[in-house]
PDB file of C-alpha atoms and ligand atoms in Angstrom:
ATOM      1  CA  MET A 185       0.981 -17.067 -56.898  1.00 68.00           C
ATOM      2  CA  ASN A 186       0.796 -16.281 -53.190  1.00 79.00           C
ATOM      3  CA  ASP A 187       3.611 -14.355 -51.553  1.00 82.00           C
ATOM      4  CA  TYR A 188       4.595 -17.379 -49.533  1.00 81.00           C
ATOM      5  CA  SER A 189       5.109 -19.429 -52.683  1.00 82.00           C
ATOM      6  CA  ALA A 190       7.794 -17.081 -53.932  1.00 82.00           C
ATOM      7  CA  GLU A 191       9.539 -16.605 -50.602  1.00 79.00           C
ATOM      8  CA  GLU A 192      12.791 -18.421 -49.834  1.00 81.00           C
ATOM      9  CA  PHE A 193      12.492 -18.756 -46.030  1.00 77.00           C
ATOM     10  CA  LEU A 194      15.553 -18.583 -43.799  1.00 74.00           C
ATOM     11  CA  ASP A 195      15.596 -20.855 -40.775  1.00 71.00           C
ATOM     12  CA  LEU A 196      15.274 -18.092 -38.174  1.00 71.00           C
ATOM     13  CA  SER A 197      16.323 -20.321 -35.285  1.00 70.00           C
ATOM     14  CA  LYS A 198      19.601 -20.928 -37.087  1.00 65.00           C
ATOM     15  CA  PHE A 199      20.049 -17.230 -37.823  1.00 62.00           C
ATOM     16  CA  SER A 200      21.873 -16.623 -34.581  1.00 66.00           C
ATOM     17  CA  GLY A 201      22.755 -13.143 -33.537  1.00 68.00           C
ATOM     18  CA  LEU A 202      20.175 -10.702 -32.309  1.00 66.00           C
ATOM     19  CA  GLY A 203      18.362  -9.208 -35.230  1.00 70.00           C
ATOM     20  CA  GLU A 204      19.452  -8.667 -38.780  1.00 79.00           C
ATOM     21  CA  ASP A 205      21.800  -5.735 -38.422  1.00 86.00           C
ATOM     22  CA  PRO A 206      25.195  -6.353 -36.820  1.00 90.00           C
ATOM     23  CA  ALA A 207      26.067  -2.626 -36.853  1.00 92.00           C
ATOM     24  CA  TYR A 208      25.351  -0.532 -33.782  1.00 92.00           C
ATOM     25  CA  HIS A 209      23.017   2.451 -34.190  1.00 90.00           C
ATOM     26  CA  PRO A 210      22.585   4.901 -31.314  1.00 90.00           C
ATOM     27  CA  PRO A 211      19.052   5.138 -29.901  1.00 88.00           C
ATOM     28  CA  VAL A 212      16.744   7.528 -31.740  1.00 89.00           C
ATOM     29  CA  LEU A 213      13.929   9.187 -29.800  1.00 92.00           C
ATOM     30  CA  SER A 214      11.010   9.407 -32.172  1.00 90.00           C
ATOM     31  CA  ASP A 215       8.171  10.580 -29.958  1.00 93.00           C
ATOM     32  CA  ARG A 216       9.750  13.013 -27.502  1.00 95.00           C
ATOM     33  CA  PRO A 217      12.433  15.687 -27.414  1.00 95.00           C
ATOM     34  CA  ARG A 218      15.810  14.741 -25.985  1.00 94.00           C
ATOM     35  CA  ASP A 219      15.791  17.906 -23.905  1.00 96.00           C
ATOM     36  CA  TRP A 220      12.718  17.561 -21.755  1.00 96.00           C
ATOM     37  CA  PRO A 221      11.521  20.792 -20.104  1.00 97.00           C
ATOM     38  CA  LEU A 222      11.828  20.665 -16.330  1.00 97.00           C
ATOM     39  CA  ASP A 223       8.605  22.566 -15.765  1.00 97.00           C
ATOM     40  CA  GLN A 224       6.885  19.447 -17.208  1.00 97.00           C
ATOM     41  CA  TRP A 225       9.150  17.050 -15.319  1.00 96.00           C
ATOM     42  CA  ASP A 226       6.297  15.014 -13.873  1.00 97.00           C
ATOM     43  CA  GLU A 227       4.780  14.400 -17.320  1.00 97.00           C
ATOM     44  CA  ALA A 228       7.919  12.862 -18.810  1.00 96.00           C
ATOM     45  CA  PRO A 229       7.384   9.355 -20.246  1.00 95.00           C
ATOM     46  CA  ARG A 230       9.069   6.635 -18.200  1.00 93.00           C
ATOM     47  CA  ASP A 231       9.548   4.075 -20.974  1.00 91.00           C
ATOM     48  CA  LEU A 232      12.659   4.214 -23.147  1.00 87.00           C
ATOM     49  CA  GLY A 233      11.073   5.680 -26.242  1.00 86.00           C
ATOM     50  CA  TYR A 234      13.177   3.469 -28.501  1.00 82.00           C
ATOM     51  CA  SER A 235      13.738  -0.244 -28.955  1.00 76.00           C
ATOM     52  CA  ASP A 236      16.036  -1.460 -26.172  1.00 74.00           C
ATOM     53  CA  PHE A 237      16.747  -4.516 -28.283  1.00 67.00           C
ATOM     54  CA  SER A 238      20.037  -3.321 -29.661  1.00 74.00           C
ATOM     55  CA  ARG A 239      21.204  -0.717 -27.202  1.00 82.00           C
ATOM     56  CA  TYR A 240      24.113  -2.577 -25.606  1.00 91.00           C
ATOM     57  CA  GLN A 241      27.354  -1.476 -27.184  1.00 94.00           C
ATOM     58  CA  TRP A 242      31.037  -1.217 -26.561  1.00 97.00           C
ATOM     59  CA  ARG A 243      32.754   1.727 -28.244  1.00 97.00           C
ATOM     60  CA  GLY A 244      30.210   1.766 -31.075  1.00 96.00           C
ATOM     61  CA  LEU A 245      30.054  -2.004 -31.598  1.00 97.00           C
ATOM     62  CA  ARG A 246      26.980  -4.023 -30.731  1.00 94.00           C
ATOM     63  CA  LEU A 247      27.620  -6.176 -27.672  1.00 94.00           C
ATOM     64  CA  LEU A 248      25.126  -8.941 -27.003  1.00 92.00           C
ATOM     65  CA  LYS A 249      25.941  -9.139 -23.313  1.00 94.00           C
ATOM     66  CA  ASP A 250      23.777  -7.252 -20.854  1.00 92.00           C
ATOM     67  CA  PRO A 251      25.280  -5.210 -18.018  1.00 93.00           C
ATOM     68  CA  ASP A 252      24.865  -7.940 -15.354  1.00 94.00           C
ATOM     69  CA  THR A 253      26.646 -10.383 -17.620  1.00 96.00           C
ATOM     70  CA  GLN A 254      29.391  -7.848 -18.311  1.00 96.00           C
ATOM     71  CA  ALA A 255      29.881  -7.366 -14.565  1.00 96.00           C
ATOM     72  CA  ALA A 256      30.065 -11.111 -13.921  1.00 97.00           C
ATOM     73  CA  LEU A 257      32.527 -11.682 -16.764  1.00 98.00           C
ATOM     74  CA  HIS A 258      34.609  -8.759 -15.536  1.00 98.00           C
ATOM     75  CA  ASP A 259      34.882 -10.465 -12.148  1.00 98.00           C
ATOM     76  CA  LEU A 260      35.753 -13.818 -13.702  1.00 98.00           C
ATOM     77  CA  VAL A 261      38.413 -12.294 -15.963  1.00 98.00           C
ATOM     78  CA  PHE A 262      39.921 -10.382 -13.031  1.00 98.00           C
ATOM     79  CA  GLU A 263      40.003 -13.512 -10.873  1.00 98.00           C
ATOM     80  CA  LEU A 264      41.265 -15.972 -13.492  1.00 98.00           C
ATOM     81  CA  LYS A 265      43.573 -13.651 -15.442  1.00 98.00           C
ATOM     82  CA  PRO A 266      43.124 -15.669 -18.641  1.00 98.00           C
ATOM     83  CA  ARG A 267      45.834 -15.736 -21.311  1.00 98.00           C
ATOM     84  CA  THR A 268      43.295 -16.892 -23.895  1.00 98.00           C
ATOM     85  CA  ILE A 269      39.597 -16.180 -24.371  1.00 98.00           C
ATOM     86  CA  VAL A 270      37.843 -18.144 -27.115  1.00 98.00           C
ATOM     87  CA  GLU A 271      34.344 -17.075 -28.051  1.00 98.00           C
ATOM     88  CA  LEU A 272      32.131 -19.087 -30.372  1.00 97.00           C
ATOM     89  CA  GLY A 273      29.918 -16.582 -32.138  1.00 96.00           C
ATOM     90  CA  VAL A 274      31.387 -13.269 -33.325  1.00 96.00           C
ATOM     91  CA  TYR A 275      28.417 -11.497 -34.954  1.00 94.00           C
ATOM     92  CA  GLY A 276      29.276  -7.753 -34.821  1.00 95.00           C
ATOM     93  CA  GLY A 277      32.481  -8.455 -32.829  1.00 97.00           C
ATOM     94  CA  GLY A 278      31.609  -6.166 -29.913  1.00 97.00           C
ATOM     95  CA  SER A 279      32.293  -8.756 -27.278  1.00 97.00           C
ATOM     96  CA  LEU A 280      35.730  -9.566 -28.729  1.00 98.00           C
ATOM     97  CA  ALA A 281      36.717  -5.893 -28.562  1.00 98.00           C
ATOM     98  CA  TRP A 282      35.255  -5.647 -25.057  1.00 98.00           C
ATOM     99  CA  PHE A 283      37.222  -8.675 -23.792  1.00 98.00           C
ATOM    100  CA  ARG A 284      40.398  -7.369 -25.427  1.00 98.00           C
ATOM    101  CA  ASP A 285      40.019  -3.888 -23.947  1.00 98.00           C
ATOM    102  CA  LEU A 286      39.076  -5.255 -20.527  1.00 98.00           C
ATOM    103  CA  THR A 287      42.111  -7.526 -20.339  1.00 98.00           C
ATOM    104  CA  ARG A 288      44.390  -4.712 -21.529  1.00 98.00           C
ATOM    105  CA  LEU A 289      43.029  -2.383 -18.846  1.00 98.00           C
ATOM    106  CA  MET A 290      43.857  -5.077 -16.303  1.00 98.00           C
ATOM    107  CA  GLY A 291      47.412  -5.262 -17.629  1.00 98.00           C
ATOM    108  CA  LEU A 292      46.949  -8.817 -18.918  1.00 98.00           C
ATOM    109  CA  ASP A 293      48.471 -10.227 -22.065  1.00 97.00           C
ATOM    110  CA  THR A 294      45.424 -12.055 -23.374  1.00 98.00           C
ATOM    111  CA  GLN A 295      44.727 -13.366 -26.857  1.00 98.00           C
ATOM    112  CA  VAL A 296      41.054 -13.139 -27.813  1.00 98.00           C
ATOM    113  CA  ILE A 297      39.929 -15.587 -30.485  1.00 98.00           C
ATOM    114  CA  GLY A 298      36.547 -15.237 -32.185  1.00 98.00           C
ATOM    115  CA  ILE A 299      35.095 -18.174 -34.082  1.00 98.00           C
ATOM    116  CA  ASP A 300      32.199 -18.020 -36.491  1.00 96.00           C
ATOM    117  CA  ARG A 301      31.074 -19.714 -39.661  1.00 93.00           C
ATOM    118  CA  ASP A 302      30.196 -16.261 -41.023  1.00 92.00           C
ATOM    119  CA  LEU A 303      32.817 -13.656 -40.163  1.00 96.00           C
ATOM    120  CA  SER A 304      31.496 -11.163 -42.711  1.00 94.00           C
ATOM    121  CA  ARG A 305      29.359  -9.364 -40.125  1.00 94.00           C
ATOM    122  CA  CYS A 306      32.270  -8.436 -37.847  1.00 97.00           C
ATOM    123  CA  GLN A 307      32.374  -4.644 -37.504  1.00 97.00           C
ATOM    124  CA  ILE A 308      35.721  -4.203 -35.714  1.00 98.00           C
ATOM    125  CA  PRO A 309      37.862  -1.790 -37.770  1.00 97.00           C
ATOM    126  CA  GLN A 310      41.059  -3.336 -39.195  1.00 96.00           C
ATOM    127  CA  ASP A 311      43.343  -1.122 -37.092  1.00 97.00           C
ATOM    128  CA  GLU A 312      41.491  -2.165 -33.903  1.00 97.00           C
ATOM    129  CA  MET A 313      42.304  -5.864 -34.196  1.00 98.00           C
ATOM    130  CA  HIS A 314      45.379  -6.122 -31.943  1.00 98.00           C
ATOM    131  CA  ASN A 315      45.221  -9.236 -29.746  1.00 98.00           C
ATOM    132  CA  ILE A 316      42.054 -10.327 -31.541  1.00 98.00           C
ATOM    133  CA  SER A 317      42.044 -13.058 -34.143  1.00 98.00           C
ATOM    134  CA  LEU A 318      39.101 -14.286 -36.157  1.00 98.00           C
ATOM    135  CA  ARG A 319      38.884 -17.921 -37.174  1.00 97.00           C
ATOM    136  CA  GLU A 320      36.322 -19.451 -39.459  1.00 97.00           C
ATOM    137  CA  ALA A 321      34.883 -22.701 -38.143  1.00 97.00           C
ATOM    138  CA  ASP A 322      31.520 -24.444 -38.067  1.00 96.00           C
ATOM    139  CA  CYS A 323      30.265 -25.877 -34.803  1.00 95.00           C
ATOM    140  CA  ASN A 324      28.655 -28.671 -36.781  1.00 94.00           C
ATOM    141  CA  ASP A 325      32.034 -29.803 -38.115  1.00 96.00           C
ATOM    142  CA  LEU A 326      34.427 -30.417 -35.233  1.00 96.00           C
ATOM    143  CA  SER A 327      37.369 -30.966 -37.567  1.00 96.00           C
ATOM    144  CA  THR A 328      37.288 -27.196 -38.210  1.00 96.00           C
ATOM    145  CA  PHE A 329      38.204 -26.726 -34.529  1.00 96.00           C
ATOM    146  CA  GLU A 330      41.565 -28.500 -34.836  1.00 94.00           C
ATOM    147  CA  GLN A 331      43.176 -25.084 -35.489  1.00 93.00           C
ATOM    148  CA  LEU A 332      42.565 -24.226 -31.814  1.00 94.00           C
ATOM    149  CA  LYS A 333      45.154 -26.464 -30.238  1.00 82.00           C
ATOM    150  CA  ASP A 334      48.185 -25.222 -28.246  1.00 89.00           C
ATOM    151  CA  LEU A 335      46.541 -22.155 -26.707  1.00 97.00           C
ATOM    152  CA  ALA A 336      47.916 -20.479 -23.578  1.00 98.00           C
ATOM    153  CA  HIS A 337      46.243 -21.048 -20.206  1.00 98.00           C
ATOM    154  CA  PRO A 338      44.318 -20.067 -18.149  1.00 98.00           C
ATOM    155  CA  LEU A 339      41.630 -20.148 -20.807  1.00 98.00           C
ATOM    156  CA  ILE A 340      37.964 -19.175 -20.997  1.00 98.00           C
ATOM    157  CA  PHE A 341      35.865 -20.792 -23.703  1.00 98.00           C
ATOM    158  CA  ILE A 342      32.425 -19.265 -24.317  1.00 98.00           C
ATOM    159  CA  ASP A 343      29.713 -20.878 -26.396  1.00 97.00           C
ATOM    160  CA  ASP A 344      27.630 -18.044 -27.787  1.00 96.00           C
ATOM    161  CA  ALA A 345      26.821 -19.773 -31.097  1.00 94.00           C
ATOM    162  CA  HIS A 346      24.571 -22.460 -29.610  1.00 93.00           C
ATOM    163  CA  ALA A 347      25.023 -25.076 -32.271  1.00 92.00           C
ATOM    164  CA  ASN A 348      26.146 -28.608 -31.387  1.00 95.00           C
ATOM    165  CA  THR A 349      27.081 -27.296 -27.941  1.00 96.00           C
ATOM    166  CA  PHE A 350      27.540 -30.531 -26.021  1.00 97.00           C
ATOM    167  CA  ASN A 351      29.759 -32.141 -28.668  1.00 97.00           C
ATOM    168  CA  ILE A 352      31.832 -28.962 -28.658  1.00 97.00           C
ATOM    169  CA  MET A 353      31.971 -29.113 -24.867  1.00 97.00           C
ATOM    170  CA  ARG A 354      33.288 -32.700 -25.046  1.00 97.00           C
ATOM    171  CA  TRP A 355      35.840 -31.668 -27.671  1.00 97.00           C
ATOM    172  CA  ALA A 356      36.968 -28.741 -25.521  1.00 97.00           C
ATOM    173  CA  VAL A 357      37.313 -30.932 -22.430  1.00 97.00           C
ATOM    174  CA  ASP A 358      39.335 -33.521 -24.355  1.00 95.00           C
ATOM    175  CA  HIS A 359      41.543 -31.173 -26.381  1.00 95.00           C
ATOM    176  CA  LEU A 360      41.629 -27.723 -24.886  1.00 97.00           C
ATOM    177  CA  LEU A 361      40.784 -27.258 -21.234  1.00 97.00           C
ATOM    178  CA  ASP A 362      43.317 -27.573 -18.428  1.00 97.00           C
ATOM    179  CA  GLU A 363      42.414 -27.703 -14.768  1.00 98.00           C
ATOM    180  CA  GLY A 364      40.820 -24.407 -13.721  1.00 98.00           C
ATOM    181  CA  ASP A 365      39.860 -23.353 -17.272  1.00 98.00           C
ATOM    182  CA  TYR A 366      36.257 -22.362 -17.978  1.00 98.00           C
ATOM    183  CA  PHE A 367      33.568 -23.479 -20.417  1.00 98.00           C
ATOM    184  CA  ILE A 368      30.604 -21.114 -20.442  1.00 98.00           C
ATOM    185  CA  ILE A 369      27.245 -21.672 -22.128  1.00 97.00           C
ATOM    186  CA  GLU A 370      25.544 -18.318 -22.626  1.00 96.00           C
ATOM    187  CA  ASP A 371      21.800 -17.707 -22.922  1.00 93.00           C
ATOM    188  CA  MET A 372      20.517 -21.192 -23.641  1.00 93.00           C
ATOM    189  CA  ILE A 373      20.379 -23.181 -20.390  1.00 95.00           C
ATOM    190  CA  PRO A 374      16.975 -21.815 -19.229  1.00 94.00           C
ATOM    191  CA  TYR A 375      15.447 -22.611 -22.645  1.00 93.00           C
ATOM    192  CA  TRP A 376      16.919 -26.070 -22.832  1.00 95.00           C
ATOM    193  CA  TYR A 377      15.817 -26.700 -19.253  1.00 95.00           C
ATOM    194  CA  ARG A 378      12.313 -25.626 -20.195  1.00 95.00           C
ATOM    195  CA  TYR A 379      11.946 -27.636 -23.384  1.00 94.00           C
ATOM    196  CA  SER A 380      14.344 -30.586 -22.959  1.00 95.00           C
ATOM    197  CA  PRO A 381      15.035 -30.891 -19.217  1.00 95.00           C
ATOM    198  CA  GLN A 382      15.809 -34.597 -19.234  1.00 96.00           C
ATOM    199  CA  HIS A 383      18.349 -34.373 -22.034  1.00 96.00           C
ATOM    200  CA  LEU A 384      19.945 -31.329 -20.462  1.00 96.00           C
ATOM    201  CA  ILE A 385      20.290 -32.951 -17.052  1.00 96.00           C
ATOM    202  CA  GLN A 386      21.592 -36.166 -18.609  1.00 96.00           C
ATOM    203  CA  TYR A 387      24.123 -34.357 -20.837  1.00 96.00           C
ATOM    204  CA  LEU A 388      25.455 -32.162 -18.036  1.00 96.00           C
ATOM    205  CA  SER A 389      25.656 -35.065 -15.637  1.00 96.00           C
ATOM    206  CA  SER A 390      27.807 -37.007 -18.113  1.00 97.00           C
ATOM    207  CA  PHE A 391      30.514 -34.351 -17.558  1.00 97.00           C
ATOM    208  CA  ARG A 392      30.519 -34.741 -13.754  1.00 97.00           C
ATOM    209  CA  ASP A 393      34.075 -36.140 -13.577  1.00 97.00           C
ATOM    210  CA  VAL A 394      35.586 -33.404 -15.709  1.00 97.00           C
ATOM    211  CA  LEU A 395      33.599 -30.206 -15.063  1.00 98.00           C
ATOM    212  CA  SER A 396      31.903 -28.576 -12.098  1.00 98.00           C
ATOM    213  CA  MET A 397      29.520 -25.623 -12.031  1.00 98.00           C
ATOM    214  CA  ASP A 398      31.203 -22.580 -10.462  1.00 97.00           C
ATOM    215  CA  MET A 399      28.562 -21.266  -8.064  1.00 96.00           C
ATOM    216  CA  VAL A 400      30.257 -17.880  -7.706  1.00 96.00           C
ATOM    217  CA  TYR A 401      29.364 -17.045 -11.309  1.00 96.00           C
ATOM    218  CA  ALA A 402      26.588 -19.491 -12.192  1.00 94.00           C
ATOM    219  CA  ASN A 403      23.840 -17.338 -10.709  1.00 89.00           C
ATOM    220  CA  THR A 404      25.120 -13.905 -11.557  1.00 91.00           C
ATOM    221  CA  SER A 405      22.981 -13.047 -14.590  1.00 93.00           C
ATOM    222  CA  PRO A 406      20.160 -14.561 -16.649  1.00 93.00           C
ATOM    223  CA  GLN A 407      22.507 -14.944 -19.639  1.00 95.00           C
ATOM    224  CA  LEU A 408      24.950 -16.996 -17.547  1.00 97.00           C
ATOM    225  CA  ASP A 409      22.262 -18.830 -15.570  1.00 96.00           C
ATOM    226  CA  ARG A 410      23.723 -22.197 -14.461  1.00 97.00           C
ATOM    227  CA  GLY A 411      26.026 -22.280 -17.479  1.00 98.00           C
ATOM    228  CA  VAL A 412      29.459 -21.503 -15.989  1.00 98.00           C
ATOM    229  CA  PHE A 413      31.619 -24.628 -15.766  1.00 98.00           C
ATOM    230  CA  ARG A 414      35.173 -25.150 -14.565  1.00 98.00           C
ATOM    231  CA  ARG A 415      37.574 -27.928 -15.531  1.00 98.00           C
ATOM    232  CA  LEU A 416      38.275 -30.231 -12.611  1.00 97.00           C
ATOM    233  CA  PRO A 417      41.714 -31.717 -11.970  1.00 94.00           C
ATOM    234  CA  LYS A 418      42.534 -34.474 -14.417  1.00 85.00           C
ATOM    235  CA  LYS A 419      42.485 -37.891 -12.767  1.00 81.00           C
ATOM    236  CA  ASP A 420      45.106 -40.545 -13.462  1.00 67.00           C
ATOM    237  CA  ARG A 421      43.559 -43.467 -15.256  1.00 54.00           C
TER     238      ARG A 421
HETATM  239  N1  SAH B  23      29.265 -13.299 -29.011  1.00 81.15           N
HETATM  240  C1  SAH B  23      28.574 -12.191 -29.653  1.00 81.15           C
HETATM  241  C2  SAH B  23      27.249 -12.599 -30.289  1.00 81.15           C
HETATM  242  C3  SAH B  23      27.274 -13.852 -31.135  1.00 81.15           C
HETATM  243  S1  SAH B  23      25.756 -14.107 -31.979  1.00 81.15           S
HETATM  244  C4  SAH B  23      28.328 -11.087 -28.593  1.00 81.15           C
HETATM  245  O1  SAH B  23      28.271 -11.382 -27.403  1.00 81.15           O
HETATM  246  O2  SAH B  23      28.183  -9.912 -28.987  1.00 81.15           O
HETATM  247  C5  SAH B  23      25.881 -15.755 -32.560  1.00 81.15           C
HETATM  248  C6  SAH B  23      26.842 -16.041 -33.701  1.00 81.15           C
HETATM  249  O3  SAH B  23      26.925 -17.453 -33.805  1.00 81.15           O
HETATM  250  C7  SAH B  23      26.421 -15.534 -35.085  1.00 81.15           C
HETATM  251  O4  SAH B  23      27.377 -14.610 -35.570  1.00 81.15           O
HETATM  252  C8  SAH B  23      26.374 -16.795 -35.947  1.00 81.15           C
HETATM  253  O5  SAH B  23      26.941 -16.632 -37.253  1.00 81.15           O
HETATM  254  C9  SAH B  23      27.227 -17.787 -35.158  1.00 81.15           C
HETATM  255  N2  SAH B  23      26.892 -19.189 -35.422  1.00 81.15           N
HETATM  256  C10 SAH B  23      25.649 -19.744 -35.460  1.00 81.15           C
HETATM  257  N3  SAH B  23      25.745 -21.054 -35.768  1.00 81.15           N
HETATM  258  C11 SAH B  23      27.069 -21.325 -35.937  1.00 81.15           C
HETATM  259  C12 SAH B  23      27.797 -22.519 -36.282  1.00 81.15           C
HETATM  260  N4  SAH B  23      27.186 -23.675 -36.540  1.00 81.15           N
HETATM  261  N5  SAH B  23      29.149 -22.444 -36.350  1.00 81.15           N
HETATM  262  C13 SAH B  23      29.787 -21.268 -36.120  1.00 81.15           C
HETATM  263  N6  SAH B  23      29.143 -20.110 -35.795  1.00 81.15           N
HETATM  264  C14 SAH B  23      27.806 -20.142 -35.715  1.00 81.15           C
END
């Protein structure tokens, strides 16, 4: 039998989350000393010397948001002063802890809610969970989102799970978002625009009466590229 006959293949495009290890490991320099001698200063390698793939962290938890994205979200949180942040996609949990700590530093009373169909990879220690709650739900089954009603506003809703996104966006508009609340699509817009531009344009345009793109934040980082949307005032029917 060939190896491939015995293998049970995972669908890697569905295995969201960067890599296979949700735990953060500090960079290890394998090919150079950490203390580089200054009399050889001009011979020092300029590359990182380790994989930069997993280096973003918050207090020892992997955080899949790069520094530009962190800066943009900091500005949005400071401007909006959200009372609820919902993030689809928990993975190691670093971004939940980061949002919680950020809002606490700003003196805000913000509940951070992390949603995932697989919460087993969350690395936040039990005694570090204040103002963070984890909820199991599957983006492909919108009935599992019913538990999210009656949340405090202003509210930021971030899609970082990238499954069934536009049906979730419609559900959020209909059931969750008040005027001024945010719906953010992380990472995916440039890819969808590259591979399915007509669908993307058509889907986004169908939300024109209920959402606008906030141009202060929509161009701030590649991860947020044209994916930051704000709930417009509700119109009387
Ligand atoms: N927000 C995190 C990273 C999330 S990674 C950060 O910034 O650090 C994406 C997560 O989406 C994974 O944990 C994966 O389990 C989850 N996910 C993928 N498909 C999903 C689905 N259909 N429903 C719920 N969660 C899903």
